[in-house]
Amino acid sequence: MIAAQPPAEVRSADVVLREAFNAILKEAPKRLKDLRDACTADLECLGGADAVPAGGTFGDNYFKALKLGCEAAGSPKVVHVALDTIQKLIHQGQLTGRGADPFTDAALSEGRLLIDTIVESITSCAEQGDDTVQLKQVQALMTVVTAQTCEVHANSLLLCLSTVFKIHCNSKSQMNERQASTAMTQMLNTVVQRMELSSADMSRRGISLDDAAPGARQIAQQRAVNADLQTMPADRLLNEWNGAMLGKLIDEVVHNSGAEEAQARGKFGFCVVCRAPAAHYCVDTKDPVCSRACKQRNLERGNLVESHYGVGQNPQEPAVSSVVGEQGQVEASPRPAATNGGDAAAAAEPASAEEAARQAASRYSIVQFAAAMGEEADEAFTELLNDKAANQSHRDAVLAFNFLCNQSMKDSSAAAADARSNRTKRTALELINSMLQHSGPVIRSSMIFMHVLKKNLCMALIKNSVSLNPKIFQLSLNLFVLLTTNFKEHLRFEIGLFIEQIFLRILESGNSSFNHKSRVLQVFYKLCTDAATALELFLNFDCDVDEKNIFERMIDCLSKIAQGKYTSVEHSNLIQPHQEQELKGVALTALVTLMGSIVDWARRMTEDRAIEHDHPGVNGAQELSKVPEAADSDNEDDDQRSVNTMASGATAATTHVSNSIVEQKQRKLELQIGVNKFNMKAKRGIEYLKQNGFISDNPQDVAELFLKGDLGLDKTAIGDYLGEDKPFNKGILFALVDSRDFKGQELDASLRSFLSFFRLPGEAQKIDRMMEKFAEKYCQDNPDKFANADCAFVLSFSLIMLQTDLHNPGVKNKMTKAQFVSNNRGINNNQDLPREYLERLYDGIVNDPISLKEDLEAKNRLDSQAAQNAAQKQELFNKETESMICKTQELIKSRTKDLNKRVPNYVAAQSVEHVRPLFEVACWPYLATLAVLLEMSDEATTVESCIEGFKHCIRVAARFDMDTERDAFVSSLAKFTYLITIKEMKPKNIDCIKALLSIGLSEGNNLGPSWQYVLHCISQLQRLELIGSHSKQDFIFFAGEEDGASPSPGQAQAARNNSSTQAGQVIKRRATGLGVSALVSLGSDDRQVELYNSESVVSQIDSAQIELLFNRSTSLNAQAIVHFVTAVARVSKDELALVDQPRIFLLQKLVEIADYNMKRSRLEGQKRGGA
């Protein structure tokens, strides 16, 4: 980072250490003898107060006294000095902790480094209750993690994060809380950036710079520019670096001496790379630089010098001894980083020892990583771990992410700790959000990261997505949107589960608050702003036979909310009228935004496809002029042929995928038809499903179909069908029972599971057959439970009777426990079952009735309607949220454990043809919503949204040649113009007229037969303009011609009066609706309405728009001009059909259109003539 601030003074390590040791000796009490002795010894080693060793000193060798200072209980000033000194040394690169840990027993310290002890000393320092110590502790830990010279991994990293996290959540000082929050954010961003910039990771995945995050891409590009440094000889590289440092020193001497400089210096002198005036300085090296590129080159050059000649030196002081040759050239001779004398071999030993320590630390961190994740028994996780074992940055990011996920799931049982628990969750969710926002392609392609995300983050979001705390709830929803945007390819199942099991249930619930509904609607609105996301929801769920219609349910839910179609009784105690209007507005905005984004997405895709078709291999963002000119002609031909082949192959693949999706959607519709037929008549439905290949004649196939509880099969119909005394029906019953596993279960639990798939029929013979097979299977799985199957059969029947007796409101005298025990005496082969066992079965039926999920949902709806106040609503909503959490978690866990279950590939929205099947599903809810709201509401915002929605839907239907849908929307919009009815026009009707004209101008090539609705309105619009401008109408001239003479001026004026205002005159006009045309008579009131409407039209509608629409007929394509002329001819015929008052407006326009289009081909002219 380049900061335009003066660099802080950097002092050598020996100065910092002497000041620290003297301060500690001054503040430390005599009881801390070990600390005082260590400080005294280190001061003597440093050479006393006045002696300054040449070359400086490293802090690693003097850490013992600082460690004891951190442990100085009862002396907060001593602890503060020790922490402050550690932070300074680490910041200046003078305390790295890269060597082996000398403070731990050798037998226990294999793999431990000094940095691990440094971290432990900071995190476990004494006097943590003191605010100043706490603040310095946060600053020191942030410096340790973010410093380039320190490597903090595995448990040490977790220790840093957890310590700062606890300070943030538990500190009573607001300043410390803010500092801890900032520190956590910077630490996590550093961890993420290190993972993203890991060159080993990027090369292993083959990630291109185009796919990288913007920051990573810029740095990688800068490194590519500095690639010459990698191949530069070490001695030359050292000379260049040494010359830059010497030039910097000379600049400082010249500037301090006040001598005149030949070139104007920058704010911080001259750049150490290019010698240009430096307006910035690098905070990492404190060197003046002029740009980011020079900063990056300087850092790259310094890192390479460090790798060649040793690490650990002060960046300001090169580890070389320079001598001046005879010609005055600076010659550099490398020397070891830290030597105590001896030959070169002895000097190399510390480096090799340090490397050995780092290798041992790497192995140690892997063990720590697995232990911290708690995944030793997970084979899939172990495989992922081994795949990433060589990348420590990757493991650090996963550990940090896993830590935050665990913190966001923590619950506090104590009521007093609720505020602290909410604060912990909120902080964790905020940090997770920050971490994911800074993630790049490396994290998004990491399988181990996805494993943790699915297992932990999704579980955390399930709990927090129904939280009553508004901030936690909002953060959870924001995270869901972020996951949907950036990780949807990996979270296909989880995204669908969240929408179906949580968000839709919150919106449909009669007990959820306005806050919950409003925030969930905002999530849906955000999803609707991205057409690709909405399309992919449709493709991955609604077009998959094995998945729910999530997109369709989402649209239906938004449509119902926008129309206000939820029971007012359920919401009267929770949602006020103004809140209801707000919900309706958000739902309508989401629907309109979705269709608008789909229109824009389809347009972009069409344009890109056209560009690729015209210029294969060049996308819409590329320029054709960027093709290399130096390639020879033969290679150009080969390359172009290859590009054409790839383009055609890609087009073919996209077409195949689109066709496959259409087929899957059609297949799903056929399945739904079969389900509906089965629910009406089971036998007919089974035959339909057989004919369409969903099942075979094998009873096992039908049994598997019945076991799928999410298809919508009526469970009463299933029960009646299974109870039939026919071989095929019995075979299905036997297959269904045999597929269940009752081993180790109690009888009531097994019976409850068995009866969850169907409703028991009313006939005793059918129940008898079912219970007989059930008892046989139960005894087969539990041979030691009963003496024979008859006992299980009788007891099962007895439990069903008990269920009816206890939970049927019509039964007043309930069966007692003693009566139940008495009724089941001697059923176990003439022996009694244990009384305790029978009483336990009785209690189980009392406390947990045997009931279907549908019955429970119906009961909950009744309870919701009966709730009288907000407290009862809140209690019911709490029960609903518990059910949501349990069911969602069970589904995720079962999906994770079921490794054999088919995991379908994520289908991306890549073809514009995907829009057609989506609109076929969404169009009718859209039409109902827009029509109802436009009819009922006069509010300007609602009217504007509805008209905008109409325009978007007409564009989609028209551009995809969906005749039925297009005609429905155009005719509905035409109806709201009030041009074809006799109603007083409002501002919204004028807006509808403008929208209809706009559609005619923009979508003329695709309107087809719908032109007739547009032209009917234009005909009536022109008639109203004549009335409003007091012009002669056509029938006046016809009347004059029939009399054989031209009318006198007085007659013409009388005719005009009769045509518009005279009360006694009976005026006729042709009213046109959906395929209906009839003559209607206008009374005086109707004439007044028409006069008012005509004035509104004249004042607000530009007649030039009508003329423009006909003039633009020349731009219509061959098929569109035929449809247009045909519609003009038909509407003109309707104008002339009124004998008393004929009109020739469109007849004249027909002549003009023919004149405008004279240059068209003869074939088109013949088609127009036929029309």
CSV table of C-alpha atoms in Angstrom, one decimal, residues 74-238:
chain,number,residue,atom,x,y,z
A,74,GLY,CA,0.3,-7.2,38.9
A,75,SER,CA,2.4,-4.8,36.7
A,76,PRO,CA,0.3,-3.6,33.8
A,77,LYS,CA,3.0,-1.0,32.8
A,78,VAL,CA,5.6,-3.7,32.4
A,79,VAL,CA,3.2,-5.8,30.3
A,80,HIS,CA,2.4,-2.8,28.2
A,81,VAL,CA,6.1,-2.1,27.6
A,82,ALA,CA,6.8,-5.7,26.6
A,83,LEU,CA,3.8,-5.8,24.2
A,84,ASP,CA,4.8,-2.5,22.7
A,85,THR,CA,8.3,-3.6,22.1
A,86,ILE,CA,7.2,-6.9,20.5
A,87,GLN,CA,4.9,-5.0,18.2
A,88,LYS,CA,7.7,-2.5,17.2
A,89,LEU,CA,10.3,-5.3,16.5
A,90,ILE,CA,7.8,-7.3,14.4
A,91,HIS,CA,6.7,-4.2,12.5
A,92,GLN,CA,10.3,-3.4,11.6
A,93,GLY,CA,11.1,-7.0,10.6
A,94,GLN,CA,13.5,-7.4,13.6
A,95,LEU,CA,11.5,-10.1,15.3
A,96,THR,CA,10.5,-12.9,13.0
A,97,GLY,CA,10.2,-16.0,15.1
A,98,ARG,CA,11.3,-18.2,12.2
A,99,GLY,CA,13.7,-20.4,14.2
A,100,ALA,CA,12.9,-23.4,16.4
A,101,ASP,CA,11.2,-22.7,19.7
A,102,PRO,CA,13.8,-22.7,22.5
A,103,PHE,CA,11.3,-22.3,25.3
A,104,THR,CA,9.6,-25.7,24.9
A,105,ASP,CA,10.9,-29.2,25.8
A,106,ALA,CA,12.7,-30.6,22.8
A,107,ALA,CA,10.7,-33.8,23.0
A,108,LEU,CA,7.5,-31.8,22.7
A,109,SER,CA,8.6,-29.0,20.5
A,110,GLU,CA,9.1,-30.8,17.2
A,111,GLY,CA,7.6,-28.5,14.5
A,112,ARG,CA,7.1,-25.6,16.9
A,113,LEU,CA,8.7,-22.3,16.0
A,114,LEU,CA,9.6,-19.3,18.1
A,115,ILE,CA,6.6,-17.4,16.5
A,116,ASP,CA,4.3,-19.9,18.3
A,117,THR,CA,5.7,-18.9,21.6
A,118,ILE,CA,5.5,-15.2,20.7
A,119,VAL,CA,1.8,-15.5,19.9
A,120,GLU,CA,1.1,-17.5,23.1
A,121,SER,CA,3.0,-14.8,25.1
A,122,ILE,CA,0.8,-12.0,23.6
A,123,THR,CA,-2.5,-13.9,23.9
A,124,SER,CA,-1.9,-15.1,27.4
A,125,CYS,CA,-0.3,-12.0,28.8
A,126,ALA,CA,-1.1,-10.9,32.3
A,127,GLU,CA,-3.3,-7.9,33.3
A,128,GLN,CA,-5.7,-8.4,30.4
A,129,GLY,CA,-8.4,-6.6,32.3
A,130,ASP,CA,-6.5,-3.4,31.9
A,131,ASP,CA,-7.8,-1.4,28.9
A,132,THR,CA,-4.4,-0.1,27.8
A,133,VAL,CA,-2.9,-3.6,28.0
A,134,GLN,CA,-5.9,-4.9,26.1
A,135,LEU,CA,-5.5,-2.3,23.4
A,136,LYS,CA,-1.8,-3.0,23.0
A,137,GLN,CA,-2.6,-6.7,22.9
A,138,VAL,CA,-4.9,-6.2,19.9
A,139,GLN,CA,-2.4,-4.1,18.1
A,140,ALA,CA,0.4,-6.6,18.6
A,141,LEU,CA,-1.6,-9.5,17.4
A,142,MET,CA,-2.7,-7.6,14.3
A,143,THR,CA,0.9,-6.8,13.6
A,144,VAL,CA,2.0,-10.4,14.0
A,145,VAL,CA,-0.6,-11.7,11.5
A,146,THR,CA,-0.3,-9.0,8.9
A,147,ALA,CA,3.5,-8.6,8.9
A,148,GLN,CA,5.3,-10.0,5.9
A,149,THR,CA,8.3,-11.1,8.0
A,150,CYS,CA,6.3,-13.4,10.3
A,151,GLU,CA,4.6,-16.7,9.4
A,152,VAL,CA,1.7,-17.4,11.8
A,153,HIS,CA,-0.2,-20.6,10.9
A,154,ALA,CA,-2.6,-23.3,12.3
A,155,ASN,CA,-3.2,-23.1,16.0
A,156,SER,CA,-1.2,-19.9,16.4
A,157,LEU,CA,-3.4,-18.1,13.9
A,158,LEU,CA,-6.5,-19.4,15.6
A,159,LEU,CA,-5.2,-18.2,18.9
A,160,CYS,CA,-4.7,-14.7,17.4
A,161,LEU,CA,-8.2,-14.6,15.9
A,162,SER,CA,-10.0,-16.0,19.0
A,163,THR,CA,-8.2,-13.6,21.3
A,164,VAL,CA,-9.0,-10.5,19.3
A,165,PHE,CA,-12.6,-11.8,18.7
A,166,LYS,CA,-13.1,-12.2,22.5
A,167,ILE,CA,-11.8,-8.7,23.2
A,168,HIS,CA,-14.2,-7.3,20.6
A,169,CYS,CA,-17.2,-9.2,22.1
A,170,ASN,CA,-16.4,-8.8,25.8
A,171,SER,CA,-14.5,-5.5,26.1
A,172,LYS,CA,-16.2,-2.8,28.1
A,173,SER,CA,-14.1,-0.1,26.3
A,174,GLN,CA,-15.7,1.2,23.0
A,175,MET,CA,-12.3,2.2,21.8
A,176,ASN,CA,-10.9,-1.3,22.3
A,177,GLU,CA,-14.0,-2.8,20.7
A,178,ARG,CA,-13.5,-0.7,17.5
A,179,GLN,CA,-9.8,-1.4,17.4
A,180,ALA,CA,-10.5,-5.2,17.7
A,181,SER,CA,-13.1,-5.0,15.0
A,182,THR,CA,-10.6,-3.2,12.7
A,183,ALA,CA,-7.9,-5.7,13.6
A,184,MET,CA,-10.1,-8.7,12.9
A,185,THR,CA,-11.0,-7.4,9.5
A,186,GLN,CA,-7.4,-6.6,8.5
A,187,MET,CA,-6.2,-10.0,9.8
A,188,LEU,CA,-8.8,-11.9,7.8
A,189,ASN,CA,-8.3,-9.9,4.7
A,190,THR,CA,-4.6,-10.6,5.0
A,191,VAL,CA,-5.3,-14.4,5.3
A,192,VAL,CA,-7.6,-14.3,2.3
A,193,GLN,CA,-5.2,-12.3,0.1
A,194,ARG,CA,-2.3,-14.6,0.9
A,195,MET,CA,-4.4,-17.6,-0.2
A,196,GLU,CA,-5.5,-15.8,-3.4
A,197,LEU,CA,-1.9,-14.7,-4.2
A,198,SER,CA,-0.5,-18.1,-3.6
A,199,SER,CA,1.3,-18.8,-6.9
A,200,ALA,CA,1.3,-22.5,-6.3
A,201,ASP,CA,-2.5,-22.5,-5.9
A,202,MET,CA,-3.1,-20.4,-9.0
A,203,SER,CA,-0.8,-22.5,-11.2
A,204,ARG,CA,-2.2,-25.8,-9.8
A,205,ARG,CA,-5.7,-24.7,-10.8
A,206,GLY,CA,-4.7,-23.1,-14.1
A,207,ILE,CA,-6.5,-19.9,-13.1
A,208,SER,CA,-6.0,-17.1,-15.7
A,209,LEU,CA,-5.5,-13.5,-14.8
A,210,ASP,CA,-8.9,-12.7,-16.3
A,211,ASP,CA,-10.6,-14.9,-13.7
A,212,ALA,CA,-8.6,-13.5,-10.8
A,213,ALA,CA,-9.9,-10.9,-8.4
A,214,PRO,CA,-9.1,-7.3,-9.5
A,215,GLY,CA,-6.4,-6.8,-6.8
A,216,ALA,CA,-4.8,-10.1,-7.5
A,217,ARG,CA,-4.9,-9.5,-11.2
A,218,GLN,CA,-3.1,-6.1,-10.9
A,219,ILE,CA,-0.4,-7.6,-8.7
A,220,ALA,CA,0.0,-10.6,-11.0
A,221,GLN,CA,0.3,-8.3,-14.0
A,222,GLN,CA,2.9,-6.2,-12.2
A,223,ARG,CA,4.8,-9.3,-11.4
A,224,ALA,CA,4.7,-10.3,-15.0
A,225,VAL,CA,6.2,-6.9,-16.0
A,226,ASN,CA,9.0,-7.6,-13.4
A,227,ALA,CA,9.7,-11.0,-14.8
A,228,ASP,CA,13.2,-9.9,-15.9
A,229,LEU,CA,14.2,-9.8,-12.2
A,230,GLN,CA,13.6,-13.6,-11.9
A,231,THR,CA,16.2,-14.3,-14.6
A,232,MET,CA,18.7,-11.7,-13.6
A,233,PRO,CA,22.0,-13.0,-12.2
A,234,ALA,CA,22.3,-12.7,-8.4
A,235,ASP,CA,25.4,-10.5,-8.4
A,236,ARG,CA,23.8,-8.1,-11.0
A,237,LEU,CA,20.6,-8.1,-9.0
A,238,LEU,CA,22.5,-7.2,-5.8
